[in-house]
Coordinates of C-alpha atoms in Angstrom, one line a residue:
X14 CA -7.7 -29.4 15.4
X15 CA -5.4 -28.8 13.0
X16 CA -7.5 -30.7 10.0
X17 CA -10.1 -28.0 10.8
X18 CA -7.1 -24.9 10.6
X19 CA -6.3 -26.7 7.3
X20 CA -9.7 -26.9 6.4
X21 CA -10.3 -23.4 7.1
X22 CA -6.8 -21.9 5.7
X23 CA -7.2 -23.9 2.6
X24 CA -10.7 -24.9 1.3
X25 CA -13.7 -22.5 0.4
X26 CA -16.9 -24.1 2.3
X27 CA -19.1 -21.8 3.1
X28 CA -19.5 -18.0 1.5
X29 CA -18.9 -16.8 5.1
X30 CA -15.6 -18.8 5.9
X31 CA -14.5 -17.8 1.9
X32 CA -14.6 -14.2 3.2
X33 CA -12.8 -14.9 6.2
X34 CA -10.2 -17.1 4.6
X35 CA -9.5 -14.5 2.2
X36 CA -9.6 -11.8 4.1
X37 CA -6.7 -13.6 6.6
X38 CA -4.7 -14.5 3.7
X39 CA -4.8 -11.1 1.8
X40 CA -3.6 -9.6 5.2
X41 CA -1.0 -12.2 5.7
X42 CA 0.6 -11.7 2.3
X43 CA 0.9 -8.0 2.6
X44 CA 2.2 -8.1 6.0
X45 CA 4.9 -11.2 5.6
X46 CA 5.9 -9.4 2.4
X47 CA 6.4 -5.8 3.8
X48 CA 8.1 -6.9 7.1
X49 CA 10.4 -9.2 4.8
X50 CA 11.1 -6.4 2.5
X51 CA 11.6 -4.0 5.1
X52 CA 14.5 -6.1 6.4
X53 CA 16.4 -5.3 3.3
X54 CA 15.1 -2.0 2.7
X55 CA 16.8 -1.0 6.2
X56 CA 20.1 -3.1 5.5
X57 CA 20.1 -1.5 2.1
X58 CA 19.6 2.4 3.1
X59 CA 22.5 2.2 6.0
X60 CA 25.1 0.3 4.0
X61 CA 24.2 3.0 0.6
X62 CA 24.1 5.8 2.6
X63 CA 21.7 8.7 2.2
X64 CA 23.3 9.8 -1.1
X65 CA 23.1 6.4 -2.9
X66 CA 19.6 5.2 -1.5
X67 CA 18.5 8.9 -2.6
X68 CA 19.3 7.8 -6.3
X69 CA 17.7 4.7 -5.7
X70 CA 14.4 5.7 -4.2
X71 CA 14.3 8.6 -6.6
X72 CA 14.2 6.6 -9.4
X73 CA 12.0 4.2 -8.2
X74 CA 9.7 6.8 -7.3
X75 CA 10.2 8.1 -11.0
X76 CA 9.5 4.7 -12.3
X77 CA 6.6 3.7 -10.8
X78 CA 4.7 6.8 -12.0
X79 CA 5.3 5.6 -15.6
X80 CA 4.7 1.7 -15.2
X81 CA 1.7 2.2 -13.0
X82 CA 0.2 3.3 -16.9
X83 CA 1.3 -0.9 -17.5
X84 CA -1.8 -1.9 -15.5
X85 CA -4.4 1.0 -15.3
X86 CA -7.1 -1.1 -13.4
X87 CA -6.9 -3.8 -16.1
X88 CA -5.6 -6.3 -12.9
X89 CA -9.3 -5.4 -11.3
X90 CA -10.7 -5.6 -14.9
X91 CA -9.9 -9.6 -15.4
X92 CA -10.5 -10.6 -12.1
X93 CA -14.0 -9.2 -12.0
X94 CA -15.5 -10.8 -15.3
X95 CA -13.6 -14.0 -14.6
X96 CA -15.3 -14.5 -11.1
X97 CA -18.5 -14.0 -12.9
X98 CA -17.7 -16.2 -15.3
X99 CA -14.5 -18.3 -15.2
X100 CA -15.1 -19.8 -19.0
X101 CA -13.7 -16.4 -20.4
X102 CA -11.3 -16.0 -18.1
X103 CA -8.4 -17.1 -20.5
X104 CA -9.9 -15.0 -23.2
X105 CA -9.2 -12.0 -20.6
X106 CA -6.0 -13.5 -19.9
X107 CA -4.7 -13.3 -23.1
X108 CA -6.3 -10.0 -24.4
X109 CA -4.6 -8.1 -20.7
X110 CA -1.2 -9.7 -21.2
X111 CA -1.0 -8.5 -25.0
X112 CA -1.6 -5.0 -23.6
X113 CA -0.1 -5.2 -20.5
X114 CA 3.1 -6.0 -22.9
X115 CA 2.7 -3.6 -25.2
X116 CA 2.3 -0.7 -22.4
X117 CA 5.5 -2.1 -21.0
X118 CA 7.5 -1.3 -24.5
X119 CA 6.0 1.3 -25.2
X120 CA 6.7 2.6 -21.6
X121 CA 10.4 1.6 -21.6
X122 CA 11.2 3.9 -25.3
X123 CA 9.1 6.6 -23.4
X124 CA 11.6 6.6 -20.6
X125 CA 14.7 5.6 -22.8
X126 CA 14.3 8.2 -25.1
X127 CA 12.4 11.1 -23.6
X128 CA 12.5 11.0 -19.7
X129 CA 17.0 12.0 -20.4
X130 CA 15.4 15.7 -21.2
X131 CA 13.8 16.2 -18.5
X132 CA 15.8 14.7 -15.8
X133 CA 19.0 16.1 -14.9
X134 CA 20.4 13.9 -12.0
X135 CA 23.5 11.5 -14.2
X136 CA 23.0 8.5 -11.5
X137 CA 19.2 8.6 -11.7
X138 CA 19.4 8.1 -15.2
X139 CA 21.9 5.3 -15.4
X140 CA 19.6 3.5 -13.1
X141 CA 16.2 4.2 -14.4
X142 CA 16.1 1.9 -17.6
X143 CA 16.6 -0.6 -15.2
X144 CA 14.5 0.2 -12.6
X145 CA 11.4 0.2 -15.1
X146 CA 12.0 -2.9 -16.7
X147 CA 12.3 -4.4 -13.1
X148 CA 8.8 -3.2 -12.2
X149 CA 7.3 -4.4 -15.6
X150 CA 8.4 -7.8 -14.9
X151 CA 6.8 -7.2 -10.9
X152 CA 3.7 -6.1 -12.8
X153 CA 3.7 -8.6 -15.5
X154 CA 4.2 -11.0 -12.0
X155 CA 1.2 -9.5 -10.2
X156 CA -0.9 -10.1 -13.1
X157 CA -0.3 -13.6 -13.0
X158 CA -0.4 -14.0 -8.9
X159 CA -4.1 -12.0 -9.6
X160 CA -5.3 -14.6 -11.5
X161 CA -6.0 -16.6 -8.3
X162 CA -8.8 -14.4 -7.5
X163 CA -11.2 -14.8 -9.7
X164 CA -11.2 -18.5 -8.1
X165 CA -11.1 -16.8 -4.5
X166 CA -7.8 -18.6 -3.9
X167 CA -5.8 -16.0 -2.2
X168 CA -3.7 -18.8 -0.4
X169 CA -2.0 -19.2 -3.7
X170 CA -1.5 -15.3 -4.3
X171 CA -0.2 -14.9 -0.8
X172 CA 2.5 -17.5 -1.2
X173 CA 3.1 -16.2 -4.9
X174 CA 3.8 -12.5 -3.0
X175 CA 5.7 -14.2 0.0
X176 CA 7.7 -16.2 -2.4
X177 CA 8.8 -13.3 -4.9
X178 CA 9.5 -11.1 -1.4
X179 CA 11.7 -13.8 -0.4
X180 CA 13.9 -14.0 -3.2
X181 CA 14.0 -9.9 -3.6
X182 CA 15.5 -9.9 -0.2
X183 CA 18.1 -12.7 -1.2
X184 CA 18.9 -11.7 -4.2
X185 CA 19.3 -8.1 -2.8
X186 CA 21.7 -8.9 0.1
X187 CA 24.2 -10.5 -2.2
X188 CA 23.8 -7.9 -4.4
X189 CA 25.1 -5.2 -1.8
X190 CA 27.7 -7.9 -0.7
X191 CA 29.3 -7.8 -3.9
X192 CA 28.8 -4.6 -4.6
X193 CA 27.5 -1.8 -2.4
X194 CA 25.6 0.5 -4.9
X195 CA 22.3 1.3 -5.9
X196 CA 22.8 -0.3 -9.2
X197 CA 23.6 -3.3 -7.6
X198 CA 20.3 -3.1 -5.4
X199 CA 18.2 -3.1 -8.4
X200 CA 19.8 -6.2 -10.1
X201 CA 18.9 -7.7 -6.8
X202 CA 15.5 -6.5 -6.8
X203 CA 15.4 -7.6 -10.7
X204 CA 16.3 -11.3 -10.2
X205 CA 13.9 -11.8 -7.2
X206 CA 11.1 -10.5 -8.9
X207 CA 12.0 -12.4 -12.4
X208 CA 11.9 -15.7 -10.0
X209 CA 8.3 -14.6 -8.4
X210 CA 7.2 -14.0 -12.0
X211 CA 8.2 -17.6 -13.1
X212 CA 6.2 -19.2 -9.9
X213 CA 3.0 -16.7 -10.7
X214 CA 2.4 -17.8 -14.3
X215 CA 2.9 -22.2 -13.2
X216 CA -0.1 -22.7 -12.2
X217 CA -1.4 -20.8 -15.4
X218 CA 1.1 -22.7 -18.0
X219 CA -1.5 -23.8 -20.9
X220 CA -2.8 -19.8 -20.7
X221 CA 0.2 -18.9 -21.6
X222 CA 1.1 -21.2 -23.7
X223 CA -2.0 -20.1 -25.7
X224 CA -1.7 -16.5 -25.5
X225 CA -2.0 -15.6 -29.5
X226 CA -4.4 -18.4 -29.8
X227 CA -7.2 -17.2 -27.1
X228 CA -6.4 -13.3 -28.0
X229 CA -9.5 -11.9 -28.7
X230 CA -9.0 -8.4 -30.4
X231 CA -12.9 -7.4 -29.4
X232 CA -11.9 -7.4 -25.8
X233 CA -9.2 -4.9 -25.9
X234 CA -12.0 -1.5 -25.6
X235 CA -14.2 -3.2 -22.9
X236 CA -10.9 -3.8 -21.1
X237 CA -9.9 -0.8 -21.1
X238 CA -12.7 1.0 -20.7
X239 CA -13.5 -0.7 -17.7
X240 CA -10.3 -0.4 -16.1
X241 CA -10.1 3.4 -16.3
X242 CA -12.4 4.1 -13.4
X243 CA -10.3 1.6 -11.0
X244 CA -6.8 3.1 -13.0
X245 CA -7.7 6.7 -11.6
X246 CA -7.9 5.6 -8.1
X247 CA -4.3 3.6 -8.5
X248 CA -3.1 6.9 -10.3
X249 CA -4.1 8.9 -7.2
X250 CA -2.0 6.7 -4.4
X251 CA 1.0 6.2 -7.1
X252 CA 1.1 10.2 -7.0
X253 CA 0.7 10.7 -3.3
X254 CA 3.5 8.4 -2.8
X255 CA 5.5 9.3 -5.3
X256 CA 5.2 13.0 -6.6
X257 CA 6.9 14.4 -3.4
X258 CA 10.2 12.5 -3.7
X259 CA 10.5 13.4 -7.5
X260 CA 9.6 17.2 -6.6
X261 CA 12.0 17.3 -3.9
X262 CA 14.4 16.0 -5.7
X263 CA 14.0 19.4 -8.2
X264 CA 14.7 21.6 -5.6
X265 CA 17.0 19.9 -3.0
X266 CA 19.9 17.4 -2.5
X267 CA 20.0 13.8 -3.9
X268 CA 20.9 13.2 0.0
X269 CA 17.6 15.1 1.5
X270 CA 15.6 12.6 -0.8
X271 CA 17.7 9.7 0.8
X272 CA 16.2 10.8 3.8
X273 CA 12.8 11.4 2.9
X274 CA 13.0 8.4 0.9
X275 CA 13.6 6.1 4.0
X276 CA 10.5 7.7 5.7
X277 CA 8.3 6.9 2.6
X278 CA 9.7 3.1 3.0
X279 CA 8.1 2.8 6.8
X280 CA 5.0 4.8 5.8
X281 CA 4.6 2.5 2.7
X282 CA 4.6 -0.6 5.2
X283 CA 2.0 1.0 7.6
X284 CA -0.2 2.3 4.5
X285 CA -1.1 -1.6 4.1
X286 CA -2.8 -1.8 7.3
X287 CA -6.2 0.5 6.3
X288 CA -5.7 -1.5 3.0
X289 CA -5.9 -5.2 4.0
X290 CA -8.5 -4.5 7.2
X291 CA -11.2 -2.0 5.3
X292 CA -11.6 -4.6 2.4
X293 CA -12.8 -7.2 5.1
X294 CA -16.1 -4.8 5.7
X295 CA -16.3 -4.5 1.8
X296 CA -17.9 -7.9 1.2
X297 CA -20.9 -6.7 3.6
X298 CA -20.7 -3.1 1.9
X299 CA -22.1 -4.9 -1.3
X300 CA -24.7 -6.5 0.0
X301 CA -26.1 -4.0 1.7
X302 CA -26.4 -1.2 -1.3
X303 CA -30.1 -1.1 -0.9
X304 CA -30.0 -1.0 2.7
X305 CA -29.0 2.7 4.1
X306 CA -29.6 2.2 7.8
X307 CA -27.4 -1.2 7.4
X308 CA -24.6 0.3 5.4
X309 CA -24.2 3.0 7.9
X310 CA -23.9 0.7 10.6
X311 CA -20.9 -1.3 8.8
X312 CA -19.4 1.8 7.5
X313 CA -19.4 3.2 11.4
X314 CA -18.1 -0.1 13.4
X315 CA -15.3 0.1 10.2
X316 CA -14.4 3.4 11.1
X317 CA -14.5 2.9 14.4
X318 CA -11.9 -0.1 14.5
X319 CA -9.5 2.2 12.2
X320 CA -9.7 4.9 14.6
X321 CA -8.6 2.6 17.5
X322 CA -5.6 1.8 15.4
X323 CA -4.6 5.0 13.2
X324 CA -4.8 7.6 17.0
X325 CA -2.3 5.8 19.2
X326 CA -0.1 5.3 15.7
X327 CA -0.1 8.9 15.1
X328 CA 0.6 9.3 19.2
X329 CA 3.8 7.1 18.9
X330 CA 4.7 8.4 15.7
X331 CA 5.4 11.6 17.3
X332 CA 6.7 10.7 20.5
X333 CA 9.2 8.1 19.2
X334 CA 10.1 9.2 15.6
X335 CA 13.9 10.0 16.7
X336 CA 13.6 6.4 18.5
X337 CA 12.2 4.8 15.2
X338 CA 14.5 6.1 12.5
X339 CA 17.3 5.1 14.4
X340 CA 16.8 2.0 15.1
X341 CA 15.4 1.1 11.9
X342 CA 17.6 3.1 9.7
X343 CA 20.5 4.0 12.1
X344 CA 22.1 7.3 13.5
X345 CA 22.4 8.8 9.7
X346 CA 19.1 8.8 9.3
X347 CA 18.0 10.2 12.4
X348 CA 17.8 13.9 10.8
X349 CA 14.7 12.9 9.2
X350 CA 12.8 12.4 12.2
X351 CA 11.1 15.6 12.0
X352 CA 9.8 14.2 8.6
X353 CA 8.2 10.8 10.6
X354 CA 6.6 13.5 12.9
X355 CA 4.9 15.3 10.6
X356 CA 4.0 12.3 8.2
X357 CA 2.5 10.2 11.6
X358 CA -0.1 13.1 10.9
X359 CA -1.7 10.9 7.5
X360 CA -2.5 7.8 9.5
X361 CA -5.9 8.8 10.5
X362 CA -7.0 10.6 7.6
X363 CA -5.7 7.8 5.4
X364 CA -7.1 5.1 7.5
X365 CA -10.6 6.9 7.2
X366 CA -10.3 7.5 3.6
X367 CA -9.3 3.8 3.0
X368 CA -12.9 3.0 4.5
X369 CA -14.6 5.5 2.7
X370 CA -13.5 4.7 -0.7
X371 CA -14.7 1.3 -0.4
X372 CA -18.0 2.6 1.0
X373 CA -18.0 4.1 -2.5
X374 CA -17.2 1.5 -4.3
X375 CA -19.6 -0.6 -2.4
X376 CA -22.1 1.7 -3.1
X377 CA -21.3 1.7 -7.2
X378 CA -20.3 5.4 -7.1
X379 CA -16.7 4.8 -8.1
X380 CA -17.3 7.7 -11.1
X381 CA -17.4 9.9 -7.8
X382 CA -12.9 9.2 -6.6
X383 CA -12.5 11.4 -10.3
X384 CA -12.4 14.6 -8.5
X385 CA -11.0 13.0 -5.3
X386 CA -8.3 12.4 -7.6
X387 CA -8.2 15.6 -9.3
X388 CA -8.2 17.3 -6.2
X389 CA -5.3 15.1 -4.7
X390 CA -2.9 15.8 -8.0
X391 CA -3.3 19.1 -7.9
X392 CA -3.3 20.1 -4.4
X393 CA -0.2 17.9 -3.9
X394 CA 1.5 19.7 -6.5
X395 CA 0.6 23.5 -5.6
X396 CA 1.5 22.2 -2.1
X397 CA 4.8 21.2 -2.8
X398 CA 5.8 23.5 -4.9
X399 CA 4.8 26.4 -2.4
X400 CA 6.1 24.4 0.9
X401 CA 9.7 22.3 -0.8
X402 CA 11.9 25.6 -1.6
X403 CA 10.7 26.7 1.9
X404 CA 11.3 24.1 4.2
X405 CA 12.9 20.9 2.2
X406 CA 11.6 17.1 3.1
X407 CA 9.3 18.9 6.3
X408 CA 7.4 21.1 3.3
X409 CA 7.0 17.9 1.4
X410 CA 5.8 15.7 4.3
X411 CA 3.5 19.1 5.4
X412 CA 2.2 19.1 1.9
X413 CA 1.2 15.2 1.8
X414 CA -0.4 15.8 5.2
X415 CA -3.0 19.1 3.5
X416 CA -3.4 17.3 1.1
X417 CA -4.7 14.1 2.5
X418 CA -6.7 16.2 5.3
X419 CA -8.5 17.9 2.2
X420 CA -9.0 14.9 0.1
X421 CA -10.1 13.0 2.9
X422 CA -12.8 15.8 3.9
X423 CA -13.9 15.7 -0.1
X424 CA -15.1 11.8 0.6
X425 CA -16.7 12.7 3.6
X426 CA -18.5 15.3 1.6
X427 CA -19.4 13.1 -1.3
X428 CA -20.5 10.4 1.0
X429 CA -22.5 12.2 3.1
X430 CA -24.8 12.5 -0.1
X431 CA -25.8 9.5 -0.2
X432 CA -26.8 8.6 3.6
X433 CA -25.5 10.4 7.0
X434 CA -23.2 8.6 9.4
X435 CA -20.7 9.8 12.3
X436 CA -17.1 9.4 12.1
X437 CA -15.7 10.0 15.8
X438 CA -18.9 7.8 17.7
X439 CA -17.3 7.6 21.4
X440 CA -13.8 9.1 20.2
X441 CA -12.7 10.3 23.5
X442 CA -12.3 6.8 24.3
X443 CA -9.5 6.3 22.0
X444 CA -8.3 9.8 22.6
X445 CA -8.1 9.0 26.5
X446 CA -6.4 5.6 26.0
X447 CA -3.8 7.7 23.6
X448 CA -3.2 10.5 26.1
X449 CA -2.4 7.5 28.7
X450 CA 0.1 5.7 26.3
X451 CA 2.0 8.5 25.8
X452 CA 2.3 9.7 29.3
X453 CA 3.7 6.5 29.9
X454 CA 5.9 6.8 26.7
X455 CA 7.2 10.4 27.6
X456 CA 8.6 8.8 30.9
X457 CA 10.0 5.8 29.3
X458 CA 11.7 8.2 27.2
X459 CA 13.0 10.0 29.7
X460 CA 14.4 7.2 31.7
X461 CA 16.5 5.9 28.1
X462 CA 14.6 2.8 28.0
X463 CA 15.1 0.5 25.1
X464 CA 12.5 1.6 21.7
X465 CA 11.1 -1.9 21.8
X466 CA 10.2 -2.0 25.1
X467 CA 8.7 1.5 25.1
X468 CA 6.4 0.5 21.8
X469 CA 5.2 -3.3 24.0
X470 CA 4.9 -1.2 27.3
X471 CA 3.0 1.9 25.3
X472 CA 0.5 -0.7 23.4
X473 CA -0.2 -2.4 26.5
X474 CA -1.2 0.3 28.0
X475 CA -3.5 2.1 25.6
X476 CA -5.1 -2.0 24.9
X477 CA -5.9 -1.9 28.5
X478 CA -7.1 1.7 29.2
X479 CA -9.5 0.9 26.0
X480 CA -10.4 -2.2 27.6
X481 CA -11.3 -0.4 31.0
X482 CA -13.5 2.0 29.1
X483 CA -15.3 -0.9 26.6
X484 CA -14.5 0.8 23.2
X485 CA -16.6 -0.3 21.0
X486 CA -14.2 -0.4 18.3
X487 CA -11.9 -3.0 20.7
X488 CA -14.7 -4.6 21.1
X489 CA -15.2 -5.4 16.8
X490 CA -11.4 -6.9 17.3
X491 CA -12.3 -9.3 19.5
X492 CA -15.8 -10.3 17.7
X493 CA -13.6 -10.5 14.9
X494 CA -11.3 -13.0 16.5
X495 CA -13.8 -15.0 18.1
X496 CA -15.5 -15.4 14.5
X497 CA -12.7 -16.5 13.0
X498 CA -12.3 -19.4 15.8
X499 CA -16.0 -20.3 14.9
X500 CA -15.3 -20.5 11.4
X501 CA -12.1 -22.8 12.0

């Protein structure tokens, strides 16, 4: 038995069992490596306090906007011409690092030197040098981690991502033992991720040791013009996730973007979840570009399983925000559970959108995310700027919500041009399951029982109302499940 898990976990037989061994161990190294960092993130934003984690995750909101410019879509670039044709791969290697490096200089003077004029907050700007050279060295890291897929060995990314994770959250608890300040956080953060970098690039030591030797000047324009199309989609989430921390922080306290901040941070963990399950329909998406009846069926058992997830989120989200933000962030941080209410509103149109996007893609109609993206930026903005001065951290949680409801109707739109398909087949289902979970939820909360055992007690009982009624999307789970056994 477990020489077949090994084989399974480890080996790439068959182009069915590839698939699902990749597909496991992407999922396992985003969820391991979330749940690891969200240990520290939690230590880290009660022992700061809302005024110093504000600094913090303002600045790493500021500085990811700039570095994301480091990678562009070059990552998705390499990793699709070298699984076409690994002999080139270290040609690409060395051609993305060279730019990849240059960005990241070019990046920190940009920030160094200009960013001072335009930001006015003293302890964001002591930190943000920092913060950007820390998340050059993650992308520098991820680069090298990426490599791996081109030889559809995701095991080794995984552990790469796990590792680095790891060492982040070690580094970053002595940091706040010796010193309990954002700065200190981010040297934490800094030497984690410099040791994930060093394990990313061992398996790849004669690539780099031939960088300069293998740099191939002709490759620079194709790599670049091929990453722009997969850049724009990576500019749009940077800016949803981002934009409405920085804006805040224009118009309210560094403490109110604490707050915020610390919702982002459990939002951020449960945005993986569409990520990591819609990319295992994608391989089936591709091969089925020709076949319009087929790819409908896919995209609507995809959409199907989402919904079963992203509805009873939303439900619990909203019932147990006060609950959640407490326990997670303790009682400091409980003010911001109005945000979690209003933000629990995304899941669904962000689980959808995850799945349509790939449809998209599937479909070789990426060209067609540039005015999804357009539309995102600039509804997100206007939104924020009209609902912020208003309302604080509720307008900018009520503006990522409108905004995600309109960019998620502009896909549906856009798709439904190339082939019809419903996206709420036998909804009432999950919306019956839901309405039972939070009954049950409203009089756990009433009786004071503990948050953990309302969450186990809640998912039990919506998995066994949607078992009663045979939703079709509970049903996908368990084929999925059993398929994997067959495969091991």
């Amino acid at each position: 038995m477990m020489q077949r898990v090994r084989s399974f976990l480890f080996e790439n037989r068959t182009s069915g069992q590839t698939i699902a061994k990749n597909t496991f161990w992407i999922a396992a190294g985003q969820i391991v490596s979330r749940l690891i960092k969200a240990v520290l993130v939690a230590y880290a934003a009660r022992v700061l306090g809302a005024s110093e984690w504000g600094t913090f995750s303002y600045a790493m909101s500021l500085a990811a906007l700039f570095t994301l410019f480091m990678d562009f879509g070059i990552n998705a670039v390499i990793t699709r011409e070298s699984s076409r044709d690994l002999s080139v791969q270290q040609r690409y290697f060395s051609t993305a690092f060279v730019i990849k490096v240059l960005m990241f200089i070019a990046i920190t003077l940009f920030v160094v030197l200009v960013v001072p004029f335009f930001v006015s907050i003293p302890e964001v700007l002591v930190l943000l040098p920092l913060v950007v050279f820390m998340l050059g060295v993650d992308g520098l890291r991820d680069f090298g981690a990426s490599l791996s897929r081109a030889w559809e060995k995701m095991e080794v990314e995984a552990g790469i991502q796990i590792l680095t994770n790891v060492c982040i959250v070690v580094a970053g608890f002595v940091a706040l033992v010796v010193s309990r300040t954002a700065l200190s956080l981010v040297w934490g953060y800094l030497i984690g991720t410099s040791v994930g970098m060093i394990f990313a690039y061992a398996p790849y030591r004669s690539y780099v040791r031939n960088i300069f030797k293998m740099f191939d000047r002709g490759l620079i324009k194709k790599i670049l013009y091929a990453s722009w199309p997969f850049g724009m989609v990576g500019l749009m989430g940077a800016i949803m996730l981002n934009t409405n921390t920085i804006m805040l922080g224009w118009f309210r306290s560094i403490e109110e973007v604490g707050y915020y901040g610390a919702v982002q941070r459990i939002m951020w963990l449960l945005y993986a979840i569409p990520g990591f399950l819609s990319s295992a329909f994608f391989p089936q998406m591709a091969k089925l570009i020709a076949d319009t009846e087929g790819m409908r069926k896919i995209l609507e058992r995809g959409l199907s399983f989402l919904t079963l997830i992203a509805v009873p989120m939303t439900a619990a989200g909203i019932l147990l925000a006060w609950e959640i933000m407490f326990v997670v962030f303790g009682d400091e941080y409980t003010v911001a559970a109005e945000v979690f209410r209003i933000t629990s509103l995304t899941f669904l149109p962000v689980f959808l959108s995850t799945m349509f996007g790939n449809a998209l893609f599937a479909l070789n109609k990426e060209k067609k995310l540039f005015m999804y993206v357009g539309i995102g930026i600039v509804s997100n903005v206007v939104l924020n700027l009209a609902l912020i001065p208003l309302w604080g951290m509720s307008g900018a949680a009520l503006s990522a919500v409108l905004s995600q409801l309109l960019i998620t109707s502009y896909l549906v739109y856009v798709l439904r041009k190339e082939f019809s398909f419903r996206i709420f087949h036998n909804v009432w289902k999950v919306l019956l399951a839901s309405v039972a979970m939070a009954a049950v939820l409203v009089v756990l909360r009433v009786l004071k029982i503990d948050t953990y055992v309302m969450i186990a007690v809640g998912g039990a009982v919506y998995l066994f109302v949607s078992f009663l009624l045979k939703e079709p999307g509970l049903r996908l789970l368990w084929e999925k499940i059993r398929g994997l056994q067959k495969s091991a």
